[in-house]
Short mmCIF file of C-alpha atoms in Angstrom, two decimals:
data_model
loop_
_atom_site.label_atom_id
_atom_site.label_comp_id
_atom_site.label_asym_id
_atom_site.label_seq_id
_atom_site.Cartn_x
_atom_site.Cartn_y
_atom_site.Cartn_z
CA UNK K 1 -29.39 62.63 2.68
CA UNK K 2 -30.68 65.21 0.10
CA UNK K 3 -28.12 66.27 -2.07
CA UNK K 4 -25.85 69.24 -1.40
CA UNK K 5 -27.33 72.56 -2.39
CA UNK K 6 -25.38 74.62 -4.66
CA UNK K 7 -26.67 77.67 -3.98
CA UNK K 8 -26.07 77.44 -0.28
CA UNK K 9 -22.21 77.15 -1.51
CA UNK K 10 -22.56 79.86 -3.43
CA UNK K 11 -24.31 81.60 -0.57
CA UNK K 12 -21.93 80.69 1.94
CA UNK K 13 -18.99 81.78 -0.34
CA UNK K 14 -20.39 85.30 -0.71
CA UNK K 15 -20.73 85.78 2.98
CA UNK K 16 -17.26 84.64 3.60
CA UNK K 17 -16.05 87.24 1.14
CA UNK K 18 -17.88 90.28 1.97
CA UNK K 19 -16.09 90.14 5.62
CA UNK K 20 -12.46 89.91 6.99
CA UNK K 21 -12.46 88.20 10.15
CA UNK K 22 -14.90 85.61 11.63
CA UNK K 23 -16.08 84.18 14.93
CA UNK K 24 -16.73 80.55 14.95
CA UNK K 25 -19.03 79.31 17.45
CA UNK K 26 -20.77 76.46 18.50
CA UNK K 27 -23.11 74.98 21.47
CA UNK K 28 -22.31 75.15 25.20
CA UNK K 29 -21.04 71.85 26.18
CA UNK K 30 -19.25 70.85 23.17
CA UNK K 31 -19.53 67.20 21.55
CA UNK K 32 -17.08 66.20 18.86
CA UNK K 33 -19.21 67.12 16.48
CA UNK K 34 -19.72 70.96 17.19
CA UNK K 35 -15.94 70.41 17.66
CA UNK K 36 -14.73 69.26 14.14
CA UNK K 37 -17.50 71.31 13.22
CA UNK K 38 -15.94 74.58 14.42
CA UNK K 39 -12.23 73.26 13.17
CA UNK K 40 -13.56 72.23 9.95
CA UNK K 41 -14.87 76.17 9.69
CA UNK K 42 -11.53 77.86 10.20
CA UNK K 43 -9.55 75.60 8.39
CA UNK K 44 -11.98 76.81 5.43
CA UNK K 45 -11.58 80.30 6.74
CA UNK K 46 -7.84 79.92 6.64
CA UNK K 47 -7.40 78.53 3.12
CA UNK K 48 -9.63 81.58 1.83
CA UNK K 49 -7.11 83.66 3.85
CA UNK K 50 -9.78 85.04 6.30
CA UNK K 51 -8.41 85.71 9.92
CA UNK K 52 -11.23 84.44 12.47
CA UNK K 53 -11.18 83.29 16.67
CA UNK K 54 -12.60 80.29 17.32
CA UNK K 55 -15.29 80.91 20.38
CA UNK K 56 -16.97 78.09 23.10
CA UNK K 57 -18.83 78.42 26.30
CA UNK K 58 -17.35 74.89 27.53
CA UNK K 59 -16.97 73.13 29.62
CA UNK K 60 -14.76 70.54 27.76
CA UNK K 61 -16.24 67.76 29.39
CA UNK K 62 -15.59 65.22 27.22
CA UNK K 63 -12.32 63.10 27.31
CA UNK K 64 -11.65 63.19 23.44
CA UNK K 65 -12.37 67.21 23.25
CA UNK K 66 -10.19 67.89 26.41
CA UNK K 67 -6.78 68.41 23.88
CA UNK K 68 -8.96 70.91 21.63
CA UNK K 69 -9.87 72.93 24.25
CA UNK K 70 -6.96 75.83 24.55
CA UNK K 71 -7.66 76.31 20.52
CA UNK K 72 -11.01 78.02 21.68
CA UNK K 73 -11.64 81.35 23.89
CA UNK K 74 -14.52 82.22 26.30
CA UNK K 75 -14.27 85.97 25.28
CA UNK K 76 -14.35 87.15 21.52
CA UNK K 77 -11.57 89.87 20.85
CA UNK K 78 -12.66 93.27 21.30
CA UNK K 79 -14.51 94.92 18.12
CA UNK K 80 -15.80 98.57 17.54
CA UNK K 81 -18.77 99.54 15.73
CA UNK K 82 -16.33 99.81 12.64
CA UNK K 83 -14.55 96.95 13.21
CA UNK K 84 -17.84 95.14 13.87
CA UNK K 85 -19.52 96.13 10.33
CA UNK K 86 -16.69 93.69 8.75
CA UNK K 87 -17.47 90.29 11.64
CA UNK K 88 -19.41 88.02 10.05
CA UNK K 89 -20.58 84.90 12.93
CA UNK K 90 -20.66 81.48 11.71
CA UNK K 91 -22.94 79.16 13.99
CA UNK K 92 -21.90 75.92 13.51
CA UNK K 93 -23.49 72.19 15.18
CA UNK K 94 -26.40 75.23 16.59
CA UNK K 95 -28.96 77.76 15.26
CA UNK K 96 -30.63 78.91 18.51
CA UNK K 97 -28.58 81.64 20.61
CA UNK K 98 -29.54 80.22 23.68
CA UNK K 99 -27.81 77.02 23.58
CA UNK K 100 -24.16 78.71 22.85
CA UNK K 101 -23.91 79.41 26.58
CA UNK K 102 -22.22 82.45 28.34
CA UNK K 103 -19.72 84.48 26.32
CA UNK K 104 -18.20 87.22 28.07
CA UNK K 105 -18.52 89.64 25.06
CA UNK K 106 -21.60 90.82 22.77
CA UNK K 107 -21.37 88.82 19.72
CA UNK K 108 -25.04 89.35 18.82
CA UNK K 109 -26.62 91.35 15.88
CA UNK K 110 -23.59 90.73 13.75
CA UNK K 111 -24.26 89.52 9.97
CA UNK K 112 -24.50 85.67 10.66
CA UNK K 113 -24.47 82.33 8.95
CA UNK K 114 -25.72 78.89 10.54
CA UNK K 115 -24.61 75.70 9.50
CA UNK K 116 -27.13 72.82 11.52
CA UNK K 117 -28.22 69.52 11.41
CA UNK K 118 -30.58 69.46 14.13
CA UNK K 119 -34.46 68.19 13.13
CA UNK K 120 -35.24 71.09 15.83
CA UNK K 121 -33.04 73.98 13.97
CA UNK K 122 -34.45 76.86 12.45
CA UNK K 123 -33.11 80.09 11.80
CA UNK K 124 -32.37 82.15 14.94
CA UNK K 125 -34.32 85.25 15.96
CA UNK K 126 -31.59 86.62 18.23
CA UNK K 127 -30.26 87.29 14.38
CA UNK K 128 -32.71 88.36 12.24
CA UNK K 129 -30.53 88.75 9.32
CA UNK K 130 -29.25 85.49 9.57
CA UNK K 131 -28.59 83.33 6.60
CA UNK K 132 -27.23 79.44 6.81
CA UNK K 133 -27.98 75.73 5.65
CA UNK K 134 -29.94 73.40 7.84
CA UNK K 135 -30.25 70.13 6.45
CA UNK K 136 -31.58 67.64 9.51
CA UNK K 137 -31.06 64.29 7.12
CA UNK K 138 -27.20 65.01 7.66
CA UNK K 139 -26.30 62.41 10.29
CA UNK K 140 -23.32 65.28 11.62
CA UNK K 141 -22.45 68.66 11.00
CA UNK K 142 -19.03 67.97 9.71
CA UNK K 143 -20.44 66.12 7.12
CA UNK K 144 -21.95 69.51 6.00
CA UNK K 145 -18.34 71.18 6.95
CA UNK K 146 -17.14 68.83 5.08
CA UNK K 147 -19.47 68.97 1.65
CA UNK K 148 -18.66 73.17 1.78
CA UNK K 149 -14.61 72.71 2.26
CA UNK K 150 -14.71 70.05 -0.57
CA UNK K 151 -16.83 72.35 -2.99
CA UNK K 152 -15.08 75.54 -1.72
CA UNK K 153 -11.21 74.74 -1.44
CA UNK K 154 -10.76 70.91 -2.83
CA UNK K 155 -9.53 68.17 -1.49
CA UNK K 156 -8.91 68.29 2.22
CA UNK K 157 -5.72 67.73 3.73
CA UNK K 158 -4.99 65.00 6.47
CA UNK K 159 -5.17 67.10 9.56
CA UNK K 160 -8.51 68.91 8.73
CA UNK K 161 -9.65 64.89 7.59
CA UNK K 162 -8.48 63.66 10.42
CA UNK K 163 -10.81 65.97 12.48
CA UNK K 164 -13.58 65.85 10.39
CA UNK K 165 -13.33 62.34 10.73
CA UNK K 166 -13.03 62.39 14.05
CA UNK K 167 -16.44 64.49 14.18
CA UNK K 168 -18.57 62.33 11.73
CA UNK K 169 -17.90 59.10 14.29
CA UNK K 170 -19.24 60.63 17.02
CA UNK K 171 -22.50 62.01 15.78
CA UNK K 172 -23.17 58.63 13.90
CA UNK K 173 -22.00 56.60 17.22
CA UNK K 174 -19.05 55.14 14.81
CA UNK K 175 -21.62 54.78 11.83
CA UNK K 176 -23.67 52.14 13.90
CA UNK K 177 -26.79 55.09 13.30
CA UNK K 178 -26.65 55.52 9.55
CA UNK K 179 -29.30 53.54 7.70
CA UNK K 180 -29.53 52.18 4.05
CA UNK K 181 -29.39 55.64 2.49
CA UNK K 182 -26.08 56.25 4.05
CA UNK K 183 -23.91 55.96 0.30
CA UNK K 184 -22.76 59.05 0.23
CA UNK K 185 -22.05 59.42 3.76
CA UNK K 186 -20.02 56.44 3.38
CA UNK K 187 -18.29 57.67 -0.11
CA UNK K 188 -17.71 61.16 2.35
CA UNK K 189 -15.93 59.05 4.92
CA UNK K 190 -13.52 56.89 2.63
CA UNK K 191 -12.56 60.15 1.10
CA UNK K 192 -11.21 61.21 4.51
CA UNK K 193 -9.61 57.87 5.07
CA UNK K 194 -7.92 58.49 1.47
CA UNK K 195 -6.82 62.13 2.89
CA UNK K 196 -4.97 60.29 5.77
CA UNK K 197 -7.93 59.65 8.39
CA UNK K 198 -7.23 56.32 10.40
CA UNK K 199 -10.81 54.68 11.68
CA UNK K 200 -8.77 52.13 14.16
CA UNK K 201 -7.12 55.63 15.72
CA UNK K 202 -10.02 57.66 15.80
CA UNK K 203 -12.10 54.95 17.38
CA UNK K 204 -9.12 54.62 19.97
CA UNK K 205 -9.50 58.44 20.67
CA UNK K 206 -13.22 58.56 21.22
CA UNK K 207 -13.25 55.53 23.49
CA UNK K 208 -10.19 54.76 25.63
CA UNK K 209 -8.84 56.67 27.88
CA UNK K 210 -11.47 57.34 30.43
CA UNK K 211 -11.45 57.99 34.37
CA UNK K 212 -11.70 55.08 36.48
CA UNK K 213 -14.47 57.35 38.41
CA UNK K 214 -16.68 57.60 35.05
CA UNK K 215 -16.72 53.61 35.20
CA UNK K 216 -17.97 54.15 38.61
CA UNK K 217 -20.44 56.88 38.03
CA UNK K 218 -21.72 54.76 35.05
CA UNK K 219 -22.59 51.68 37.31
CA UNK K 220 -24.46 54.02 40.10
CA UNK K 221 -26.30 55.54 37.11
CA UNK K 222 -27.44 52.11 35.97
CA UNK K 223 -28.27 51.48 39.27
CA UNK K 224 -30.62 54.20 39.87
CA UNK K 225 -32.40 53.62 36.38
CA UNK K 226 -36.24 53.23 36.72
CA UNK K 227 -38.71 51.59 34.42
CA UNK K 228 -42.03 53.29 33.17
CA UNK K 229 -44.67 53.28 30.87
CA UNK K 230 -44.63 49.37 30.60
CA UNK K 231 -40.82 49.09 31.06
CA UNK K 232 -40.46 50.82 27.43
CA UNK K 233 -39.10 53.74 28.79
CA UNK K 234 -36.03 54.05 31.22
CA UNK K 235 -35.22 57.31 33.21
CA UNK K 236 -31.58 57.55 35.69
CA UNK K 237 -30.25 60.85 37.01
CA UNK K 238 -27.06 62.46 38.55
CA UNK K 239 -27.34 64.01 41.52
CA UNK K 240 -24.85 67.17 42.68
CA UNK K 241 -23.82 65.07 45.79
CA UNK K 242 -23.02 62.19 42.83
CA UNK K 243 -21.45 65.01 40.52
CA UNK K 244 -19.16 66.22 43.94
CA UNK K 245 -18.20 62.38 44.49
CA UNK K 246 -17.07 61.34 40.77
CA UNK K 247 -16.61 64.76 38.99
CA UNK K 248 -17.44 65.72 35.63
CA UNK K 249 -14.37 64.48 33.61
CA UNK K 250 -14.62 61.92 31.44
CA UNK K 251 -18.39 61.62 30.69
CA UNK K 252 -19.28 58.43 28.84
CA UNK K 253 -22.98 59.00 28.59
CA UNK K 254 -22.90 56.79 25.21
CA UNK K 255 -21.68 53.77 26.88
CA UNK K 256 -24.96 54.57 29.28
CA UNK K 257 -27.27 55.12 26.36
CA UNK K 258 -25.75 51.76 24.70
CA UNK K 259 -26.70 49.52 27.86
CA UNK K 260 -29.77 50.31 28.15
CA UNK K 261 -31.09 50.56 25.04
CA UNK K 262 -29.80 47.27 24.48
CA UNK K 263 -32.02 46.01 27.24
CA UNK K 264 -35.10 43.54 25.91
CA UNK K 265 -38.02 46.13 25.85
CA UNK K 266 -36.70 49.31 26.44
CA UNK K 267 -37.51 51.75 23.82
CA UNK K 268 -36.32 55.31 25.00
CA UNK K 269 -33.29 56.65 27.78
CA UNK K 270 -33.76 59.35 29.90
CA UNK K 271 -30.66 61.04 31.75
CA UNK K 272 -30.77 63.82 33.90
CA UNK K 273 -28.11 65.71 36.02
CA UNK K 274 -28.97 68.05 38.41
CA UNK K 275 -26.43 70.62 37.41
CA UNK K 276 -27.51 73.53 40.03
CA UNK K 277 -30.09 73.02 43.08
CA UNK K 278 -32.21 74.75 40.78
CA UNK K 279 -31.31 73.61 37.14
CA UNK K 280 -30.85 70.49 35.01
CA UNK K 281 -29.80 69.00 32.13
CA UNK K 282 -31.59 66.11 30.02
CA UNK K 283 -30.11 63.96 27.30
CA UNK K 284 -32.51 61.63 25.60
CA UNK K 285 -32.19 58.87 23.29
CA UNK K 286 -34.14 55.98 21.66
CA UNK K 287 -34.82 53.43 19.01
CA UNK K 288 -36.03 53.99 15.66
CA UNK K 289 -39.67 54.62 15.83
CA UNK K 290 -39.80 56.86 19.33
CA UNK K 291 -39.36 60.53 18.20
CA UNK K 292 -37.16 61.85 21.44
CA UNK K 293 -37.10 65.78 19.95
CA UNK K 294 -40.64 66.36 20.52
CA UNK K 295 -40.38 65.83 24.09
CA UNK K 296 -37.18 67.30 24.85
CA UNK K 297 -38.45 70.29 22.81
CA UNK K 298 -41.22 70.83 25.64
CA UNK K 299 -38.62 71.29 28.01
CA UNK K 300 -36.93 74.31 25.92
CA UNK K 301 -34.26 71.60 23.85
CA UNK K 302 -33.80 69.39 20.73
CA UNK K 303 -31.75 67.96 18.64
CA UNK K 304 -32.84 64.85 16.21
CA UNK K 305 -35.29 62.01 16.58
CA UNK K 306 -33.27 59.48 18.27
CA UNK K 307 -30.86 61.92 20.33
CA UNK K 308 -31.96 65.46 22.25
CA UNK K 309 -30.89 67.20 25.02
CA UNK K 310 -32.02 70.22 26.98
CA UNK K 311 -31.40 72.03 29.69
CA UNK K 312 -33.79 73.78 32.07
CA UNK K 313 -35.00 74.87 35.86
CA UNK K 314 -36.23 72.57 37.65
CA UNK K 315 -35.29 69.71 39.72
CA UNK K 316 -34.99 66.01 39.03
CA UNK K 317 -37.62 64.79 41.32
CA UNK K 318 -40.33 66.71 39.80
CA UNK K 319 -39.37 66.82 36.49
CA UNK K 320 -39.45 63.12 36.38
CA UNK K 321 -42.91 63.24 36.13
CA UNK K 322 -43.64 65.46 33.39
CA UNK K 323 -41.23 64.02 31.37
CA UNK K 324 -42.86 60.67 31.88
CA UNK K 325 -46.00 62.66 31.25
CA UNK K 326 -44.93 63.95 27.82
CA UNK K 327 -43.63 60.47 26.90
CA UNK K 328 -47.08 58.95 27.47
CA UNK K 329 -48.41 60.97 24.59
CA UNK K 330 -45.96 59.48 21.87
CA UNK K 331 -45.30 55.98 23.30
#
């Protein structure tokens, strides 16, 4: 982790200034990390007494997002052109316009700022005038959130630490991804446990509670799991009759990742989902040496080394193949 940039704060506090209300935004299919991300945002917003509307394509999918999900709107207020000359757009967990999903409104072309932590970021050209901070050594965007609350307001109270908290666990799979230059990721967290944020609950929150159907879905998943390139990498998929049977609540792709990588051998996880007859979704994970982004960034995603997604046309049986294809060159 490179230390914070003080001119980004700087930066950042200028463009918070020159406008008076905000849209906070982050990618389609929220995680808790673009969550806490977008949270951590407005609760900045608010102490610098800036009105804003927090903004998300959805769907919730997740079981610990589900109770954050009537704080956020499909459709940004109505602006005119004056009104629209005082909007500034924070991107947060997301720097590519494409991956915030439908939003019945225009909220392009107004003066924008990015915060990212994604290896594949970079600055978006839907918004040429953007500004922002993308630092891909963060291990979560609400460790950046945050760095610029902390050096902007203070010391953060226990709800906002709470949430921030909350968001930092799930990017760094409860801190079981963070390596031996973690420190000061590890000095950020206690200071949120000081503030009032309880690792025992938060754990509780991110894994308990899930449908009895997402158990089953997970064991037809591992079922369906296939072996290739000499059994280092392993590819399952969803299908829309499987999506129809066990429904989309309660995802515990994690747990899915977990298992298998766990297995003797197996050095990258593939996991598709047909999510239209003629469009899918891909996450991908893997140990430390197998750099997952470059593939998934053939396929129109990214993210970081060891997690991606995308999503693109096509359908499972014949993307299969290229994706095995593309792994071939890197494993």
């Amino acid at each position: 982790m490179n230390k914070f940039d003080t001119e980004k704060i700087q930066e950042f506090k200028t463009f918070i200034n020159k406008h008076s209300f905000f849209l906070v935004i982050g990618h389609k299919e929220p995680d808790g990390d673009c969550i806490a991300s977008c949270l951590g945002t407005a609760a900045i917003l608010k102490a610098m007494n800036k009105k804003y509307q927090l903004l998300s394509a959805g769907p919730f999918k997740r079981n610990e997002i589900t109770n954050f999900k009537d704080l956020f709107s499909s459709e940004p207020v109505f602006l005119d052109n004056e009104e629209r000359k005082y909007t500034g757009l924070i991107v947060v967990d997301c720097s590519e316009f494409n991956r915030l999903g439908e939003i019945d409104g225009d909220i392009k072309n107004l003066d924008t700022f990015i915060i990212d932590h994604h290896k594949t970021s970079e600055m978006s050209p839907s918004s040429p005038n953007a500004q922002g901070y993308i630092d891909p050594s963060a291990p979560a965007c609400a460790y950046l959130i945050q760095l610029f609350y902390e050096s902007l307001i203070g010391k953060i109270p226990a709800d906002i630490a709470k949430i921030l908290f909350f968001g930092l666990s799930t990017d760094t799979g409860f801190f079981r991804f963070l390596k031996e230059d973690a420190a000061d990721v590890f000095s950020a967290a206690a200071r949120l446990v000081e503030s009032g944020a309880c690792p025992r609950d938060i754990y509780d929150d991110i894994n308990n509670g899930k449908p009895y159907l997402s158990r089953k879905l997970l064991g037809v998943l591992l079922s369906k799991t296939e072996l290739y390139l000499n059994n280092r990498l392993a590819i399952t998929y969803e299908t829309l009759e499987d999506t129809r049977k066990y429904g989309i609540e309660g995802r515990d792709s994690d747990a899915l990742y977990q298992l298998l990588l766990s297995s003797k051998g197996i050095e990258a996880v593939v996991f598709l989902r047909q999510d239209t007859p003629t469009s899918c979704t891909g996450g991908f994970r893997s140990q430390n040496i197998i750099d997952v982004s470059v593939v998934a960034s053939k396929f129109g995603g990214g993210g970081h080394k060891n997690a991606s997604g995308m999503c693109t046309d096509g359908q499972i049986e014949t993307l299969i193949p290229s994706i095995v294809k593309e792994f071939a060159r890197i494993m």
